[in-house]
Coordinates of C-alpha atoms in Angstrom, one line a residue:
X265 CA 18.4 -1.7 83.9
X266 CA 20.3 -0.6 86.7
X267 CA 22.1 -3.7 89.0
X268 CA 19.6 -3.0 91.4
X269 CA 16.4 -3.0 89.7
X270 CA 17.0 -6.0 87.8
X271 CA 17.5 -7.9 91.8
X272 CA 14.5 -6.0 92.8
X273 CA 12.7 -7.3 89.6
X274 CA 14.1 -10.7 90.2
X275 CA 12.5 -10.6 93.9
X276 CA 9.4 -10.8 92.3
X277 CA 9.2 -13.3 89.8
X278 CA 7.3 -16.2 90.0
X279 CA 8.8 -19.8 88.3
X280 CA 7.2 -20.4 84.9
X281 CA 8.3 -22.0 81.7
X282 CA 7.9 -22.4 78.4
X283 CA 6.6 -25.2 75.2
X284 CA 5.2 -24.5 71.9
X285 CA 4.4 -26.4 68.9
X286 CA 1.1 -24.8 66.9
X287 CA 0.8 -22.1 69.7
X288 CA 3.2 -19.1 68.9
X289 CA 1.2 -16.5 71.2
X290 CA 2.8 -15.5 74.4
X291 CA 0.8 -15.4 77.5
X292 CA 2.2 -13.5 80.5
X293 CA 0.2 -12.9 84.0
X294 CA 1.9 -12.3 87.3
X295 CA 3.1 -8.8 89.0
X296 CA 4.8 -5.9 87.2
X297 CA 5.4 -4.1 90.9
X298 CA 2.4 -3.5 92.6
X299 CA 0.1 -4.1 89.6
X300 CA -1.2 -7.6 88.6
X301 CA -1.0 -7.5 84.2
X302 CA -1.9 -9.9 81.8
X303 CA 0.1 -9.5 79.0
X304 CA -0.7 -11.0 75.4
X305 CA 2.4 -10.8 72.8
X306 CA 0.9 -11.9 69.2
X307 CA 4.0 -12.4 67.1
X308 CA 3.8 -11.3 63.2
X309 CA 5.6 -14.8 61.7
X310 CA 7.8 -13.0 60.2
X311 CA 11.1 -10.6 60.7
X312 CA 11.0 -8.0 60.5
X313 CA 7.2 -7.8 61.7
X314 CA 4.9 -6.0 63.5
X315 CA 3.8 -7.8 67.0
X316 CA 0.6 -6.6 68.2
X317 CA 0.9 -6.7 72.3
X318 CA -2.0 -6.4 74.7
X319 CA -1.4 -5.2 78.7
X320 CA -4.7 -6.0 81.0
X321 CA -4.6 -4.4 84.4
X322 CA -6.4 -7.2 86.8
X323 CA -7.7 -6.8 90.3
X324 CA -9.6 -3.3 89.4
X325 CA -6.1 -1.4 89.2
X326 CA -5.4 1.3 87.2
X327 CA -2.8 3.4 85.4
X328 CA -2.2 6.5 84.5
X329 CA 0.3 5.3 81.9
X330 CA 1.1 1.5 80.3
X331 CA 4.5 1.6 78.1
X332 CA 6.3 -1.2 76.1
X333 CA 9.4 -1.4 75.4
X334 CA 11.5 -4.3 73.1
X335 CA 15.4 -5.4 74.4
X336 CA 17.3 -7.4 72.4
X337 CA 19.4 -10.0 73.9
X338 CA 22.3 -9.4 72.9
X339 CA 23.8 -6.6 74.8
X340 CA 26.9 -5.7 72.3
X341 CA 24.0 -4.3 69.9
X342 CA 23.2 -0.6 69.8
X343 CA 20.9 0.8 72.8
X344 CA 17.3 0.3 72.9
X345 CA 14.7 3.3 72.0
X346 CA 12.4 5.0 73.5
X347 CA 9.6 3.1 74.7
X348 CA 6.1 3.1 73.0
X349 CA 3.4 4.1 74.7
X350 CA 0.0 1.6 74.7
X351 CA -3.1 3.3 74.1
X352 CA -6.4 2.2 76.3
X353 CA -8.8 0.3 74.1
X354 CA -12.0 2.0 74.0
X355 CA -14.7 0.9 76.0
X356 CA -12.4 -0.9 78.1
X357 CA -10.1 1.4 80.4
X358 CA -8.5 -2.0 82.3
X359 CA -7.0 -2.9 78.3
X360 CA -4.1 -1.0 76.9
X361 CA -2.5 -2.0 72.9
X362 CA 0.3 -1.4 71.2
X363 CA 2.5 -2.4 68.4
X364 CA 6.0 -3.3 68.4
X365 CA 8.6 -3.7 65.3
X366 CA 11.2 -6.9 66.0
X367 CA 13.8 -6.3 63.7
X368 CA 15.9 -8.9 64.1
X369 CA 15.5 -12.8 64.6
X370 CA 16.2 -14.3 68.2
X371 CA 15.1 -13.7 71.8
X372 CA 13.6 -10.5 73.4
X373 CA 12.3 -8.9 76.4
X374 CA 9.2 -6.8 76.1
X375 CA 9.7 -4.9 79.1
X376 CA 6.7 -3.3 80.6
X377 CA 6.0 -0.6 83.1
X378 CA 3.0 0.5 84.0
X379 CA 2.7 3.9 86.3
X380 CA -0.3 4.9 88.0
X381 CA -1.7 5.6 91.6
X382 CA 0.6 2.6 93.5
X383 CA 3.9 4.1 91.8
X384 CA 6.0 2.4 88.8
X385 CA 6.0 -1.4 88.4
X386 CA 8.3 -3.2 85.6
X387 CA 7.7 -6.5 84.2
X388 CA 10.0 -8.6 81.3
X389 CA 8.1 -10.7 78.8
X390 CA 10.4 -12.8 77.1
X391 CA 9.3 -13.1 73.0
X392 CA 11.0 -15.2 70.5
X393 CA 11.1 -13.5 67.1
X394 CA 11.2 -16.3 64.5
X395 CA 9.6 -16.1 60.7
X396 CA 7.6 -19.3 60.5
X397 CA 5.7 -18.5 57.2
X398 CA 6.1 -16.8 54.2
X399 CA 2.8 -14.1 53.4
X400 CA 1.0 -14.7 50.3
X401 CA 0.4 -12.0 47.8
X402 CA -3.6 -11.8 48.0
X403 CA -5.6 -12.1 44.6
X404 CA -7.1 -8.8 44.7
X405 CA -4.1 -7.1 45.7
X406 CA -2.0 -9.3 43.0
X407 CA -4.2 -8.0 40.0
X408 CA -4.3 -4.4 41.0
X409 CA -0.4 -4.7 40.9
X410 CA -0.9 -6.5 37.3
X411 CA -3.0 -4.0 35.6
X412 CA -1.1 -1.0 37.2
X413 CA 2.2 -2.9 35.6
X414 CA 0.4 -3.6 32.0
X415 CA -0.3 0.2 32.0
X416 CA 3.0 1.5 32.9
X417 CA 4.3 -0.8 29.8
X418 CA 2.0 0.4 27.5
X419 CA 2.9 3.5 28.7
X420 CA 6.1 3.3 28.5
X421 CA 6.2 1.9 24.6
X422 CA 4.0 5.0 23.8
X423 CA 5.8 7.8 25.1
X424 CA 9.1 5.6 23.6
X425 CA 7.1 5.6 20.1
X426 CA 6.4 9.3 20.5
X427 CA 9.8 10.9 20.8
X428 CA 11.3 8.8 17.8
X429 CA 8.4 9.7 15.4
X430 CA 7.4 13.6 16.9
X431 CA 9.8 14.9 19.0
X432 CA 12.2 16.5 16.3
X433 CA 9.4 17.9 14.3
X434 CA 8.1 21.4 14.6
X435 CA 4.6 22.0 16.2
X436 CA 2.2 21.0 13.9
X437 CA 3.8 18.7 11.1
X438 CA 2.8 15.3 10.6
X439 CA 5.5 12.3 10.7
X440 CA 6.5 11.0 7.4
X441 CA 5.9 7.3 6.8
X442 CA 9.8 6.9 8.0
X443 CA 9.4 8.5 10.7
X444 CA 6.1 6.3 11.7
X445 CA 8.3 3.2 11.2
X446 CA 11.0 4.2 12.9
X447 CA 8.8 4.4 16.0
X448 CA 7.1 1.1 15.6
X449 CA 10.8 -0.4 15.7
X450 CA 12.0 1.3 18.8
X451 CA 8.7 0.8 20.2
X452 CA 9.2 -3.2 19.5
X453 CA 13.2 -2.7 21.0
X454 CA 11.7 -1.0 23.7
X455 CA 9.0 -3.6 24.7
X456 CA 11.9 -6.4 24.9
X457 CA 14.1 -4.7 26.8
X458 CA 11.5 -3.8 29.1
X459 CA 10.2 -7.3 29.2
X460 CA 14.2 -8.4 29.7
X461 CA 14.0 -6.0 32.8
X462 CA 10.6 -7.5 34.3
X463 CA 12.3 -11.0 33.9
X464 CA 15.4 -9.8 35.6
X465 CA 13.3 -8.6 38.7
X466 CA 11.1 -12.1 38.9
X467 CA 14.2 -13.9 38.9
X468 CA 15.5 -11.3 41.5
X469 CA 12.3 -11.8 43.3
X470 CA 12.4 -15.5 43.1
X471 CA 16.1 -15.2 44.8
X472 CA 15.2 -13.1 47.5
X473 CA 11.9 -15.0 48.1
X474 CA 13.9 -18.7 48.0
X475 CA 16.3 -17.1 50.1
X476 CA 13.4 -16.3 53.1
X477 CA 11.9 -19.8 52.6
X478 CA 15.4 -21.6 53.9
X479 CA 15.5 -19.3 56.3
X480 CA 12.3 -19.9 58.4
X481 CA 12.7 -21.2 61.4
X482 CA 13.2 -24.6 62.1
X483 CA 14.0 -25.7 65.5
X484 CA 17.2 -27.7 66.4
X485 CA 17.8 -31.2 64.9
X486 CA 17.4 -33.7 67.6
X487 CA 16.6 -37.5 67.9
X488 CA 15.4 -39.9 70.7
X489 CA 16.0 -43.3 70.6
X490 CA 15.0 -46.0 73.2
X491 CA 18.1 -48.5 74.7
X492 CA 18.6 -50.3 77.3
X493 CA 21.8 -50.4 79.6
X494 CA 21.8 -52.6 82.8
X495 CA 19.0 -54.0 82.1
X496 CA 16.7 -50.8 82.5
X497 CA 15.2 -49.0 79.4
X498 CA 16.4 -45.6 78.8
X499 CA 15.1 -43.2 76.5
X500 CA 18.4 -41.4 74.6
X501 CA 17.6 -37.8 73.9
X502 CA 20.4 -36.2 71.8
X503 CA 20.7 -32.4 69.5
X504 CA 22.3 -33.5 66.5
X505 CA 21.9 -30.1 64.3
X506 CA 25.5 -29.0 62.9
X507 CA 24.7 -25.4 64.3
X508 CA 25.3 -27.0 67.5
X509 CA 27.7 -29.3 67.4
X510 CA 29.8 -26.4 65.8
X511 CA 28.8 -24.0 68.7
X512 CA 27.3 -21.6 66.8
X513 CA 24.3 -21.0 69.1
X514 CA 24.3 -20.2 72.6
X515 CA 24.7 -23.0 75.1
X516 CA 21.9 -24.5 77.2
X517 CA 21.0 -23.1 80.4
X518 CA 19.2 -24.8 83.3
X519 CA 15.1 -24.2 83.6
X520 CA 13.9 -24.9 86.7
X521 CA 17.3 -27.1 87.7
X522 CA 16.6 -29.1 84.8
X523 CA 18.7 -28.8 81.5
X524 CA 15.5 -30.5 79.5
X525 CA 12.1 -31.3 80.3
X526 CA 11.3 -33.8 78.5
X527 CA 7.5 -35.5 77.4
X528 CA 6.2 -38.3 75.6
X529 CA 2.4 -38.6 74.4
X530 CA 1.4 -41.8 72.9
X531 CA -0.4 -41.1 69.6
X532 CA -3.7 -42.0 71.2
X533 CA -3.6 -40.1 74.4
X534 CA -3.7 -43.2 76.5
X535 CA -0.3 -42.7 78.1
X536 CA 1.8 -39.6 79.3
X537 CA 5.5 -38.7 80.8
X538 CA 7.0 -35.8 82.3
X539 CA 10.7 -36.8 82.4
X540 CA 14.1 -34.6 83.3
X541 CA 16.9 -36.2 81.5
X542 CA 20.4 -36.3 83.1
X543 CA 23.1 -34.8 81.0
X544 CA 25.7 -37.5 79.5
X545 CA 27.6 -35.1 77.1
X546 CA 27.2 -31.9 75.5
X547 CA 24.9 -33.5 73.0
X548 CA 22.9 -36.3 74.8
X549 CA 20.8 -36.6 77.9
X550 CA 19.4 -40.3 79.2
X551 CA 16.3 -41.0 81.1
X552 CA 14.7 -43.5 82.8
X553 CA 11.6 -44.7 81.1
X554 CA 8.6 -45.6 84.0
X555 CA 6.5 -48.6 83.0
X556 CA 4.9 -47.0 79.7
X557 CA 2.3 -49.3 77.3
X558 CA 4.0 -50.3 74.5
X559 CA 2.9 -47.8 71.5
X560 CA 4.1 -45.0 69.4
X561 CA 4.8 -41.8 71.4
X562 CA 5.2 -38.2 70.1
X563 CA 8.6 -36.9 72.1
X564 CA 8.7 -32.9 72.7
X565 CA 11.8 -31.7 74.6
X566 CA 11.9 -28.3 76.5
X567 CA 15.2 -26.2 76.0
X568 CA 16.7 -22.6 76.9
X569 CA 19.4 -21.0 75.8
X570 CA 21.6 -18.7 77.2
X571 CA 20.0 -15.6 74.7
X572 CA 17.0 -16.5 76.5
X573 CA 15.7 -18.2 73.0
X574 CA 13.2 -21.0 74.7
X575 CA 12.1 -23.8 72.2
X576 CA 10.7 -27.5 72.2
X577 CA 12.3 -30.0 70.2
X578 CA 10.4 -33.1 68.7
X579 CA 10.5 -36.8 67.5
X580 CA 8.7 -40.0 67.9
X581 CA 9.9 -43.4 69.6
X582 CA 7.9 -47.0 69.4
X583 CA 8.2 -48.7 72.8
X584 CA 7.4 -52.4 72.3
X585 CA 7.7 -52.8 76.4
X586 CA 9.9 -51.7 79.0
X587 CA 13.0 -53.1 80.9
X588 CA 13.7 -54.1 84.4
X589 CA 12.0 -51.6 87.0
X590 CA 11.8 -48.0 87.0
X591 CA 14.6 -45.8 89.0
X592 CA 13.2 -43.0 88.3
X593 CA 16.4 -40.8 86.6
X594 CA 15.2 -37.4 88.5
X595 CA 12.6 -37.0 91.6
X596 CA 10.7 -34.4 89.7
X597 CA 10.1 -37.4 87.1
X598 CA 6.1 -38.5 86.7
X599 CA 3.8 -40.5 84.1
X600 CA 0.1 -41.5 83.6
X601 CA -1.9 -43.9 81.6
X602 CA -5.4 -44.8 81.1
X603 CA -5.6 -47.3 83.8
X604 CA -5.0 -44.4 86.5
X605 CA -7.8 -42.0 86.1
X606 CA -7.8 -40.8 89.8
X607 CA -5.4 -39.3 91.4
X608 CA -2.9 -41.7 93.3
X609 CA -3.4 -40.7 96.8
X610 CA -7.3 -40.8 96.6
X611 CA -7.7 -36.7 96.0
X612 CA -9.7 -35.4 93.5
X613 CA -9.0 -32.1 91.2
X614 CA -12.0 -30.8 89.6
X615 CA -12.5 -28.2 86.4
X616 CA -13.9 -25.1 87.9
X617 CA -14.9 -24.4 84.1
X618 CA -18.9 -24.3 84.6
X619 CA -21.4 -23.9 81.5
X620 CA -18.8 -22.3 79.8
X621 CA -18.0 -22.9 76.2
X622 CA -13.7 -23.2 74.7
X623 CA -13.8 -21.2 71.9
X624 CA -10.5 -21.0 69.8
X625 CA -8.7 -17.5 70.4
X626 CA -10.8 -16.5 73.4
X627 CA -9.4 -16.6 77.3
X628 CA -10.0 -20.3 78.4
X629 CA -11.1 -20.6 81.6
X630 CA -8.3 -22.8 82.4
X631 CA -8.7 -23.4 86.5
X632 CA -8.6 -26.6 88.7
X633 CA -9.5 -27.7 92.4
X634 CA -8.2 -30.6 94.1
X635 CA -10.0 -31.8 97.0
X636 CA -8.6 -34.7 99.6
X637 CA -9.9 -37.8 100.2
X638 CA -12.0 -36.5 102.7
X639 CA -13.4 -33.9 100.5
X640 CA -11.6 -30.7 102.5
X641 CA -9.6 -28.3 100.1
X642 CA -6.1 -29.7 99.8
X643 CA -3.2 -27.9 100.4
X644 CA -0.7 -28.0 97.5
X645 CA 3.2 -27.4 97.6
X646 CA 5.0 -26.5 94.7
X647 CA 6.4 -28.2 92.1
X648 CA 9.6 -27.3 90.9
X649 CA 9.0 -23.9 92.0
X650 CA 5.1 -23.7 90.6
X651 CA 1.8 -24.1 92.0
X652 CA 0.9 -26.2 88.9
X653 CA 1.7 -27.5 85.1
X654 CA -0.6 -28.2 82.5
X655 CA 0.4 -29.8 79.5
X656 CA -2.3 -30.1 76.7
X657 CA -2.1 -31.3 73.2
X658 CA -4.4 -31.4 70.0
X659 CA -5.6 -35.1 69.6
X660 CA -3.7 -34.7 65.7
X661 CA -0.1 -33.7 67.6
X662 CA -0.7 -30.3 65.6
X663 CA -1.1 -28.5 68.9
X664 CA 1.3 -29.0 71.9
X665 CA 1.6 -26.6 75.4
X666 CA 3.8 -26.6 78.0
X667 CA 2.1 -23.9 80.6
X668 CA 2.0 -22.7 83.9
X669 CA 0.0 -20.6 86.5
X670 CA 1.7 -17.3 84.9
X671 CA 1.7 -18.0 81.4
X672 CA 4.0 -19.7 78.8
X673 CA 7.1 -17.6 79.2
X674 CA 10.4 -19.4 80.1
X675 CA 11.7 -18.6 83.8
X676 CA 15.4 -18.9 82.2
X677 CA 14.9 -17.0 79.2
X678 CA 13.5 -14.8 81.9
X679 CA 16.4 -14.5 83.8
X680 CA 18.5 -13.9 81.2
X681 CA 17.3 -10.5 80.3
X682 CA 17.5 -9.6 84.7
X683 CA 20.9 -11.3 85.0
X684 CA 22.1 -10.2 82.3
X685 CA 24.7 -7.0 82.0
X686 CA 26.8 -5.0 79.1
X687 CA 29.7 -6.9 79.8
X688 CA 28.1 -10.0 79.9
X689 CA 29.6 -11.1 76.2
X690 CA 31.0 -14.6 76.9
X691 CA 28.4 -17.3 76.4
X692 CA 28.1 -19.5 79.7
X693 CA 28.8 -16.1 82.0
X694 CA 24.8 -16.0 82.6
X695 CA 24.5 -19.7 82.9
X696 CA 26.6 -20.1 85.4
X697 CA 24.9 -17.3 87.5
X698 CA 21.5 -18.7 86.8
X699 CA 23.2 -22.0 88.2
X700 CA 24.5 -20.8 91.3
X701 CA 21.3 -19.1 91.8
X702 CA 19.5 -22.4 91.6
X703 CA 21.6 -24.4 93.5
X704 CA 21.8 -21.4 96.2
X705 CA 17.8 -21.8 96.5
X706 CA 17.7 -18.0 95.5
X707 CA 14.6 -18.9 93.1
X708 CA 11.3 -17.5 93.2
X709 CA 8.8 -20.1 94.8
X710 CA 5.3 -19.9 93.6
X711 CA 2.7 -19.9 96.6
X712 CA -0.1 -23.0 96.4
X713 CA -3.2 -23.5 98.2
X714 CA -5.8 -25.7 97.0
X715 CA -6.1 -24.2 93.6
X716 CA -3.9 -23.7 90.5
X717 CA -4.9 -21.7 87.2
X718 CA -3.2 -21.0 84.0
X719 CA -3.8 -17.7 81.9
X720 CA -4.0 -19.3 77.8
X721 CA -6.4 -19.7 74.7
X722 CA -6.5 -22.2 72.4
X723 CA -5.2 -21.5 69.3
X724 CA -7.6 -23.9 67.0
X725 CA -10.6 -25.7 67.0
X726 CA -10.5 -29.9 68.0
X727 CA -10.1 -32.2 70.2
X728 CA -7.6 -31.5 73.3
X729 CA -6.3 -33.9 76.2
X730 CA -4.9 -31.7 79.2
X731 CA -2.4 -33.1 82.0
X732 CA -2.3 -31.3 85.2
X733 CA 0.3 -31.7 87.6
X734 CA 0.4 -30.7 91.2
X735 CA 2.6 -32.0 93.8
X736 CA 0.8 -32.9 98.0
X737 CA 2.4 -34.6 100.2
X738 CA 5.7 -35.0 98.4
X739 CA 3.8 -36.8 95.6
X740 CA 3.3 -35.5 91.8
X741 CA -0.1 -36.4 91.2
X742 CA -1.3 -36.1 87.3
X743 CA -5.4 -35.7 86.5
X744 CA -6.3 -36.1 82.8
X745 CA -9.3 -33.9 81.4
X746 CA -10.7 -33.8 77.7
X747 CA -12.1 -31.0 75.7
X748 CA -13.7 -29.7 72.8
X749 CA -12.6 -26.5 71.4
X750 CA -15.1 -24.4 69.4

């Protein structure tokens, strides 16, 4: 993209971020130009794969054309081709599909235009290509292969029996008995070397197939560790993986202003945080904990690295009680337990869900109201940029969601692809842009009113606890909300 286009892109982008654990899908909905899109990226789970990407036209809008198009982050690889062109979905003419190859593991941007009546918007969808599992050979399909193999051998020793015992006779004579037993034996040397070659290619497969397990994704080493240090409790967050500490991945690049957003979920979803650790070294980050019940707590930490690859990293801490009072470490900083159902300044935020039933892999009606005390629609200002978060986790920790109003895609990551140019190869050249961006107030604020929604669907069936976070009156208020998933 042109210097231009990727500030006139940037103009319109709206703050949002990114968390997954047990959710790999990517959900994007905000503005690509004058169109509003919903854009659904579902990720193969394995490199190189096949993700399957669907573009929704909202607000009645249409298009004459919808095209998607995958850019690798790293800018020193070879240009990009041609963008594919997604077909409209019959019996739908809002709903375009396509099908994109990721070749290579690490961070892209699906960029998408879509051209009709209004002109030419673009939008980038950031998409981490990762393999997380390794595809089973299906029974069916595993004895077809078996019987066609056990034929080909048979095969094989038959026409290998057949040129020893007729191939130097004339047409028409029959093989003397030494010429019969000659064929038996190189049938029988035949059959072991062939079976000496099918046990050199299961050992080769076995290599090659060991070889993909270790290299599945696994997300950085880290650890967090409650201490205390002048008599207030601080919870130590620190990236210990060698990969790091060696440099060999790109460094960390602020979210939001924050370097890591950091939560902690006590196993029985009595008790929640919403921290931003400060940064103590190039390894460890310290926050304040608030006044938490003692308990075992599930730790995910938000990250973003300069390739745009976004990720959450986890671990678990016991908290047997907390020292001296809370300082909170950053003013964005908030946490919730049982005891404070309502919200702390008397408003009230409602479910606008209705009769309508969660059902795992279908939209979720995922929108909220807050009302003030009086009961008159309460006007909202953002937080950190957004309208809203919602954080929502499977009772079982299987299942954990950082999102916001447009989606689960990392604002950073984001950035990285619109800041980013072909000379741009020194790692910390785009963080230090994306800082000065940020500290220059140059972000993207997302308008708020009185109600906040967030484009997802749940990726399994159970038993979910959602946060939502909206800030009024200077104040981050948290309301708590249960539900079963079909």
């Amino acid at each position: 993209m042109s210097r231009a286009a990727r500030l006139a892109a940037l103009a319109g982008v709206v703050l949002v971020a990114s968390a997954h654990i047990g959710s790999p899908d990517t959900y994007f909905e905000g503005p690509a130009g004058p169109y509003r899109i919903r854009v659904i990226v579902r990720t193969p789970g394995v490199v190189p794969g096949l993700a399957q990407i669907t573009v929704r036209l909202l607000d009645g809008a249409r298009a004459r054309t919808v095209t998607v198009l995958p850019v690798y982050w790293n800018p020193r690889t070879a240009s990009p081709p041609p963008p594919d062109t997604a077909r409209v979905v019959s019996g739908d003419s809002s709903l375009y599909d396509a099908a994109l190859w990721l070749m290579t593991g690490g961070s892209y941007g699906v960029l998408v235009t879509v051209t009709g009546p209004a002109g030419t918007g673009t939008t980038i969808v950031p998409v981490q290509a990762i393999a997380t599992r390794r595809l089973e050979l299906q029974k069916p399909v595993a004895a077809g292969l078996a019987a066609f193999g056990l034929f080909l051998f048979i095969g094989a020793l038959t026409i290998i029996a057949a040129a020893v015992r007729e191939a130097a006779l004339a047409p028409g004579v029959e093989p003397d008995p030494a010429r019969v037993w000659r064929s038996r034996i190189a049938a029988g040397l035949g059959g072991v070397a062939l079976v000496g070659v099918v046990l050199g290619g299961r050992s080769w497969w076995n290599a090659v197939d060991h070889d993909f397990t270790r290299s599945l994704y696994q997300p950085l080493a880290s650890t967090a560790a409650v201490r205390t240090a002048r008599s207030r409790s601080l919870l130590r967050f620190s990236i210990v993986d060698s990969s790091w500490r060696q440099r060999r991945v790109t460094p960390l690049i602020p979210d939001h202003g924050h370097l890591v957003h950091l939560f902690m979920v006590r196993d029985d979803l009595g008790a929640f945080a919403h921290l931003h650790p400060v940064f103590v070294d190039s390894n460890t980050f310290d926050a304040a904990l608030p006044p938490l019940p003692a308990g075992r707590y599930r730790v995910y930490a938000d990250i973003t690295r300069e390739s745009g690859f976004a990720e959450t990293l986890t671990d678990t801490v016991v908290l047997a009680g907390i020292a001296g009072g809370w300082r909170p470490t950053d003013a964005d900083d908030a946490w919730w337990t049982e005891d404070s159902r309502t919200l702390e300044d008397g408003s009230h935020m409602s479910w606008d869900r209705g009769d309508t039933a969660l059902v795992a892999g279908r939209d979720a009606p995922l929108r909220f109201s807050v009302r003030a005390p009086d009961g008159r629609p309460a006007a909202l200002e953002p937080y950190m940029g957004m309208a809203g978060h919602l954080m929502l986790t499977r009772d079982d920790g299987s299942v954990f969601v950082h999102l916001h109003p447009l989606g689960t895609i990392s604002w950073a990551s984001q950035q990285t692809f619109l800041l980013r140019g072909p000379a741009d190869t020194v790692f910390g050249t785009v963080g230090r842009r994306l800082t000065e961006m940020e500290r220059g107030g140059h972000m993207a604020t997302a308008s708020a009113g009185s109600t906040v929604s967030f484009p997802y669907a749940f990726p399994k069936p159970g038993h979910y606890r959602l946060w939502v976070q909206v800030k009024r009156q200077h104040r981050i208020l948290t309301a708590v909300f249960d539900a079963e998933v079909q």
